[in-house]
């Protein structure tokens, strides 16, 4: 210490640290030495002495206890000589550390090695120093000095609160601390001390004087609502702790104050009050918990606040309330606000017109709602009774669909808990569910209908569809007791299809078909007629609340038709079919389409009933409605005529839709006269009307065109249905190629022409397009005859033939089609003869034309190809076939003249080929490789003039070498490719031997 005198900075600190370290083993030497320097008369102790004393108390609190009174007595004698600045802060640090050491001693007396001393003795030693500091040091100016004095005074106050005689002045000390909020910049120390003082006073149950509670609430609330200096998380927690401690002592005043801040004041003030109310929700004091209903009631005044910050604070308050473990109904009523806020934020986002920051705020509020619901702890006793009715009512309303994922998780967990308890938990909280809550629970049919809509829409959210399926499986007993066995099998299969997929990976139409099939399978074991009737009525009700033209509404139409198909109450089915026929506005395309969906799906099981109902409506409409179009004013006549045309168009589609979904054996007995015949009759009436009145509104024209187009699509489906019933291939060939109807077709071909009589060329094209689906059906079962038939059409290809090849390219049988074409190309090559005789020359021309036609077909199929993985597996067989002909056709200029203009008219992808014949095959190779390789490799081939080299006899080997190099680097040289090219080395064709030699030379050079 002598050496450190007069030394400043780091040296003094290092010397002090050495003394503290030495005291670990020689405490009885170090402390007396410090005390001797402290007691030096007539001057303030040296800074190193004070610095070391503070560290000693912090490091060896219990060992310092015997020296407390002498240390404080010595310091007291020098206080009047302490001014401000560094020495003041050092003395305050000593007082703070020694006071904290005394508090440590109070908590750990049994561990102290010295005789125990009473609380009064320590308080007697500290109080004079405390009074001096409170009187003389509180008006210091510097921020550092203020903070040091605050820490010292607060630490000494904490000691004094242990003695009853000093507590009578405790509330004065609290007010002194509150005043410090206005004087210091860093108020966290003030809050820390205030929290400790309140905790001590609450422990000894000291009553709060009148007005002091308001002062504490005001000061704490002001700290939290001051936007100029927002406290950190730890400071916020300490401030909340202060309010919680105060609420234990005076709950009424505390809640009243916070309630007053919610009903008025600033936005920040309301946010702060909600945060403090959330802290009170976790209080375990009975007096505070009795006030929680008032707290929830107070929240209601700000539930509709326009401020996003206040809305977030309300949600955070609800999170705290629900995580507090309360088992009272009034607490869990707040769950409803989570859904209301979600719907509010979603509605604002959908409506649009928001500023960017508003969009971000509402998106964050939506996410917070989902997070709160997803974090609910349903494992507490009584949660089934508390949460079940409050959550289940939000499954059906469409505006809450975005919350279905966390909602499904909670409900499934409650079901599992209820099932594990053996349904006994109903007796745990007998008063938890009242009759009003029970009345708000959705009907089983409503749950099934709504969840099916969500399941059918994976394009919106595959995760939401999974959640809906899982919830259906959990609720199967509550929906209908007959569904357990069927759903135990069906739902896992649907979930497996959705696993790991996004909505964009699923075919929407195919998935929708699976969901409707699932609905039909679910309804089959239900024998209760009334239950199915109620389901159809629920679907009708949800239809009414869905947006016109929306995907959801279109699906509900189909689901309703499926439900009617399963309904065993025939009178109800007939009534619903007639209702839709009569009440649908045919001028609204979406309504007409919906009616057609309902009627046609209902015909799956009630074909004769539904067809009779449609025919009855058609007859009544023709007699009562269409005959009046010649009367009235012009405007009325025009409107009536447009409506009549719309009804006819809708009925024509309805007949087609019924035929599509009818059982085949029932359909064939009535298709010719009652379906096709009625369509023809409606079509002729439509044509007469059109000739009578040629004008119509734009809207009506657009709707008619759309109905017309969809009618043609349905007729294509109808042809497909009839073809499936036709076991031979003759019917298809007659209808498509020669225009002759097969046995069951009746007047169908004539109907196609009649319905499309607006323009003859367009009629033929639309009629042809309507047969694409049956064309694919035919290709699936009679692939070889169909491909041969298309190849016989010759060159050049017309647009219809091109479209048919591309249709095959987009189909699921594309790989089989390409294999068939490759086999045909190989056989054509094997049959080729090259001699100089005239007959053989002619045969060569025919062979060339055949190979060119096959190559062109391959190209068109590849253009429309989508599945690249299977196509790459076919490459080892397809590439050699094309490369063989490209090689064989080198320098075959002499074939161009006998073929005449045929070569010049060949084109691929719109480009006319007037060059060497081998370019046709090279172009096909380029197209094939473009589907298998990255664009960079294709560009490299172009930059290196590989295609030009391959069609030049002299540069052909170099072209083959470069092409092989790229194939190797792209990973396309497989053992199968090598196996298919290896026989060329011994071929009798010199050109093939040259090509194969160049290929294998490059392969060998790369040590493959």
GROMACS .gro file of C-alpha atoms in nm, residues 93-291:
model
  199
   93UNK     CA    1  -1.882   0.188  -0.349
   94UNK     CA    2  -1.740   0.083  -0.009
   95UNK     CA    3  -2.074   0.156   0.160
   96UNK     CA    4  -2.263  -0.034  -0.109
   97UNK     CA    5  -2.042  -0.343  -0.093
   98UNK     CA    6  -2.031  -0.362   0.288
   99UNK     CA    7  -2.410  -0.314   0.311
  100UNK     CA    8  -2.460  -0.596   0.057
  101UNK     CA    9  -2.223  -0.808   0.263
  102UNK     CA   10  -2.443  -0.755   0.568
  103UNK     CA   11  -2.750  -0.860   0.367
  104UNK     CA   12  -2.560  -1.171   0.257
  105UNK     CA   13  -2.489  -1.242   0.621
  106UNK     CA   14  -2.859  -1.211   0.709
  107UNK     CA   15  -2.937  -1.481   0.453
  108UNK     CA   16  -2.647  -1.714   0.547
  109UNK     CA   17  -2.588  -1.671   0.920
  110UNK     CA   18  -2.534  -2.043   0.979
  111UNK     CA   19  -2.234  -2.040   0.743
  112UNK     CA   20  -2.053  -1.756   0.919
  113UNK     CA   21  -1.750  -1.879   1.124
  114UNK     CA   22  -1.787  -1.595   1.378
  115UNK     CA   23  -2.034  -1.549   1.661
  116UNK     CA   24  -2.371  -1.426   1.538
  117UNK     CA   25  -2.457  -1.063   1.581
  118UNK     CA   26  -2.806  -0.915   1.592
  119UNK     CA   27  -2.977  -0.715   1.320
  120UNK     CA   28  -3.012  -0.415   1.551
  121UNK     CA   29  -2.634  -0.386   1.594
  122UNK     CA   30  -2.573  -0.361   1.221
  123UNK     CA   31  -2.863  -0.120   1.167
  124UNK     CA   32  -2.733   0.096   1.450
  125UNK     CA   33  -2.395   0.121   1.275
  126UNK     CA   34  -2.539   0.186   0.928
  127UNK     CA   35  -2.816   0.434   1.010
  128UNK     CA   36  -2.593   0.740   1.085
  129UNK     CA   37  -2.407   0.691   0.759
  130UNK     CA   38  -2.738   0.645   0.574
  131UNK     CA   39  -2.881   0.967   0.719
  132UNK     CA   40  -2.567   1.162   0.629
  133UNK     CA   41  -2.573   1.039   0.271
  134UNK     CA   42  -2.946   1.110   0.235
  135UNK     CA   43  -2.904   1.466   0.363
  136UNK     CA   44  -2.573   1.576   0.208
  137UNK     CA   45  -2.516   1.373  -0.109
  138UNK     CA   46  -2.855   1.360  -0.281
  139UNK     CA   47  -2.810   1.697  -0.450
  140UNK     CA   48  -2.494   1.604  -0.639
  141UNK     CA   49  -2.486   1.716  -1.002
  142UNK     CA   50  -2.284   1.464  -1.202
  143UNK     CA   51  -2.462   1.157  -1.337
  144UNK     CA   52  -2.188   0.919  -1.218
  145UNK     CA   53  -2.204   1.067  -0.868
  146UNK     CA   54  -2.584   1.035  -0.864
  147UNK     CA   55  -2.567   0.670  -0.964
  148UNK     CA   56  -2.302   0.592  -0.699
  149UNK     CA   57  -2.502   0.765  -0.422
  150UNK     CA   58  -2.820   0.588  -0.535
  151UNK     CA   59  -2.656   0.247  -0.517
  152UNK     CA   60  -2.507   0.315  -0.173
  153UNK     CA   61  -2.825   0.459  -0.020
  154UNK     CA   62  -3.040   0.179  -0.165
  155UNK     CA   63  -2.804  -0.089  -0.029
  156UNK     CA   64  -2.805   0.066   0.319
  157UNK     CA   65  -3.185   0.100   0.304
  158UNK     CA   66  -3.214  -0.271   0.234
  159UNK     CA   67  -3.024  -0.343   0.556
  160UNK     CA   68  -3.232  -0.102   0.764
  161UNK     CA   69  -3.558  -0.262   0.650
  162UNK     CA   70  -3.468  -0.571   0.852
  163UNK     CA   71  -3.519  -0.373   1.174
  164UNK     CA   72  -3.876  -0.278   1.267
  165UNK     CA   73  -3.793   0.062   1.417
  166UNK     CA   74  -3.656   0.182   1.085
  167UNK     CA   75  -3.949   0.059   0.874
  168UNK     CA   76  -4.168   0.349   0.980
  169UNK     CA   77  -3.953   0.564   0.757
  170UNK     CA   78  -3.947   0.306   0.475
  171UNK     CA   79  -4.223   0.466   0.270
  172UNK     CA   80  -4.034   0.794   0.285
  173UNK     CA   81  -3.741   0.609   0.135
  174UNK     CA   82  -3.973   0.472  -0.138
  175UNK     CA   83  -4.083   0.822  -0.229
  176UNK     CA   84  -3.718   0.924  -0.231
  177UNK     CA   85  -3.645   0.645  -0.478
  178UNK     CA   86  -3.937   0.749  -0.699
  179UNK     CA   87  -3.798   1.101  -0.708
  180UNK     CA   88  -3.469   0.962  -0.836
  181UNK     CA   89  -3.649   0.856  -1.160
  182UNK     CA   90  -3.653   1.221  -1.255
  183UNK     CA   91  -3.290   1.288  -1.173
  184UNK     CA   92  -3.083   1.005  -1.316
  185UNK     CA   93  -3.055   0.895  -1.676
  186UNK     CA   94  -3.005   0.524  -1.605
  187UNK     CA   95  -3.306   0.438  -1.393
  188UNK     CA   96  -3.250   0.062  -1.379
  189UNK     CA   97  -3.075   0.093  -1.039
  190UNK     CA   98  -3.370   0.288  -0.904
  191UNK     CA   99  -3.607   0.013  -1.018
  192UNK     CA  100  -3.385  -0.258  -0.872
  193UNK     CA  101  -3.382  -0.087  -0.534
  194UNK     CA  102  -3.754  -0.012  -0.546
  195UNK     CA  103  -3.827  -0.377  -0.620
  196UNK     CA  104  -3.619  -0.491  -0.325
  197UNK     CA  105  -3.778  -0.242  -0.086
  198UNK     CA  106  -4.131  -0.337  -0.196
  199UNK     CA  107  -4.047  -0.706  -0.161
  200UNK     CA  108  -3.925  -0.649   0.197
  201UNK     CA  109  -4.228  -0.442   0.288
  202UNK     CA  110  -4.467  -0.694   0.132
  203UNK     CA  111  -4.300  -0.975   0.327
  204UNK     CA  112  -4.360  -0.803   0.660
  205UNK     CA  113  -4.710  -0.693   0.547
  206UNK     CA  114  -4.647  -0.323   0.597
  207UNK     CA  115  -4.955  -0.126   0.485
  208UNK     CA  116  -4.906   0.128   0.206
  209UNK     CA  117  -4.994   0.485   0.308
  210UNK     CA  118  -5.272   0.654   0.114
  211UNK     CA  119  -5.139   0.804  -0.211
  212UNK     CA  120  -4.815   0.610  -0.213
  213UNK     CA  121  -4.959   0.327  -0.427
  214UNK     CA  122  -5.070   0.581  -0.688
  215UNK     CA  123  -4.724   0.738  -0.684
  216UNK     CA  124  -4.555   0.402  -0.738
  217UNK     CA  125  -4.797   0.301  -1.017
  218UNK     CA  126  -4.757   0.638  -1.188
  219UNK     CA  127  -4.377   0.630  -1.172
  220UNK     CA  128  -4.347   0.272  -1.294
  221UNK     CA  129  -4.604   0.323  -1.571
  222UNK     CA  130  -4.426   0.640  -1.684
  223UNK     CA  131  -4.100   0.449  -1.715
  224UNK     CA  132  -4.262   0.188  -1.938
  225UNK     CA  133  -4.452   0.435  -2.155
  226UNK     CA  134  -4.168   0.682  -2.211
  227UNK     CA  135  -4.101   0.648  -2.584
  228UNK     CA  136  -3.784   0.862  -2.561
  229UNK     CA  137  -3.595   0.601  -2.359
  230UNK     CA  138  -3.748   0.257  -2.381
  231UNK     CA  139  -3.619   0.028  -2.104
  232UNK     CA  140  -3.448  -0.300  -2.185
  233UNK     CA  141  -3.602  -0.640  -2.126
  234UNK     CA  142  -3.444  -0.687  -1.783
  235UNK     CA  143  -3.551  -0.340  -1.673
  236UNK     CA  144  -3.907  -0.405  -1.800
  237UNK     CA  145  -3.919  -0.725  -1.598
  238UNK     CA  146  -3.805  -0.538  -1.286
  239UNK     CA  147  -4.069  -0.268  -1.337
  240UNK     CA  148  -4.338  -0.535  -1.378
  241UNK     CA  149  -4.211  -0.697  -1.060
  242UNK     CA  150  -4.264  -0.368  -0.874
  243UNK     CA  151  -4.628  -0.349  -0.986
  244UNK     CA  152  -4.686  -0.714  -0.894
  245UNK     CA  153  -4.546  -0.656  -0.545
  246UNK     CA  154  -4.758  -0.346  -0.500
  247UNK     CA  155  -5.068  -0.535  -0.620
  248UNK     CA  156  -5.012  -0.790  -0.345
  249UNK     CA  157  -5.045  -0.511  -0.089
  250UNK     CA  158  -5.321  -0.304  -0.255
  251UNK     CA  159  -5.479  -0.494  -0.548
  252UNK     CA  160  -5.786  -0.270  -0.579
  253UNK     CA  161  -5.589   0.052  -0.624
  254UNK     CA  162  -5.342  -0.109  -0.864
  255UNK     CA  163  -5.606  -0.254  -1.096
  256UNK     CA  164  -5.806   0.069  -1.090
  257UNK     CA  165  -5.500   0.269  -1.192
  258UNK     CA  166  -5.417   0.038  -1.482
  259UNK     CA  167  -5.780   0.035  -1.594
  260UNK     CA  168  -5.778   0.413  -1.604
  261UNK     CA  169  -5.470   0.405  -1.828
  262UNK     CA  170  -5.649   0.177  -2.076
  263UNK     CA  171  -5.950   0.404  -2.115
  264UNK     CA  172  -5.746   0.715  -2.189
  265UNK     CA  173  -5.399   0.848  -2.237
  266UNK     CA  174  -5.145   0.777  -2.507
  267UNK     CA  175  -5.090   0.472  -2.723
  268UNK     CA  176  -4.767   0.394  -2.539
  269UNK     CA  177  -4.953   0.431  -2.210
  270UNK     CA  178  -5.214   0.174  -2.312
  271UNK     CA  179  -4.942  -0.064  -2.428
  272UNK     CA  180  -4.759  -0.026  -2.096
  273UNK     CA  181  -5.077  -0.080  -1.894
  274UNK     CA  182  -5.156  -0.401  -2.086
  275UNK     CA  183  -4.805  -0.527  -2.022
  276UNK     CA  184  -4.843  -0.466  -1.649
  277UNK     CA  185  -5.184  -0.635  -1.647
  278UNK     CA  186  -5.020  -0.934  -1.811
  279UNK     CA  187  -4.770  -0.945  -1.526
  280UNK     CA  188  -5.057  -0.943  -1.274
  281UNK     CA  189  -5.212  -1.243  -1.451
  282UNK     CA  190  -4.923  -1.457  -1.323
  283UNK     CA  191  -4.958  -1.347  -0.963
  284UNK     CA  192  -5.021  -1.630  -0.719
  285UNK     CA  193  -5.153  -1.401  -0.447
  286UNK     CA  194  -5.522  -1.475  -0.377
  287UNK     CA  195  -5.599  -1.105  -0.342
  288UNK     CA  196  -5.461  -1.039  -0.691
  289UNK     CA  197  -5.627  -1.341  -0.853
  290UNK     CA  198  -5.962  -1.225  -0.722
  291UNK     CA  199  -5.915  -0.913  -0.933
   0.00000   0.00000   0.00000
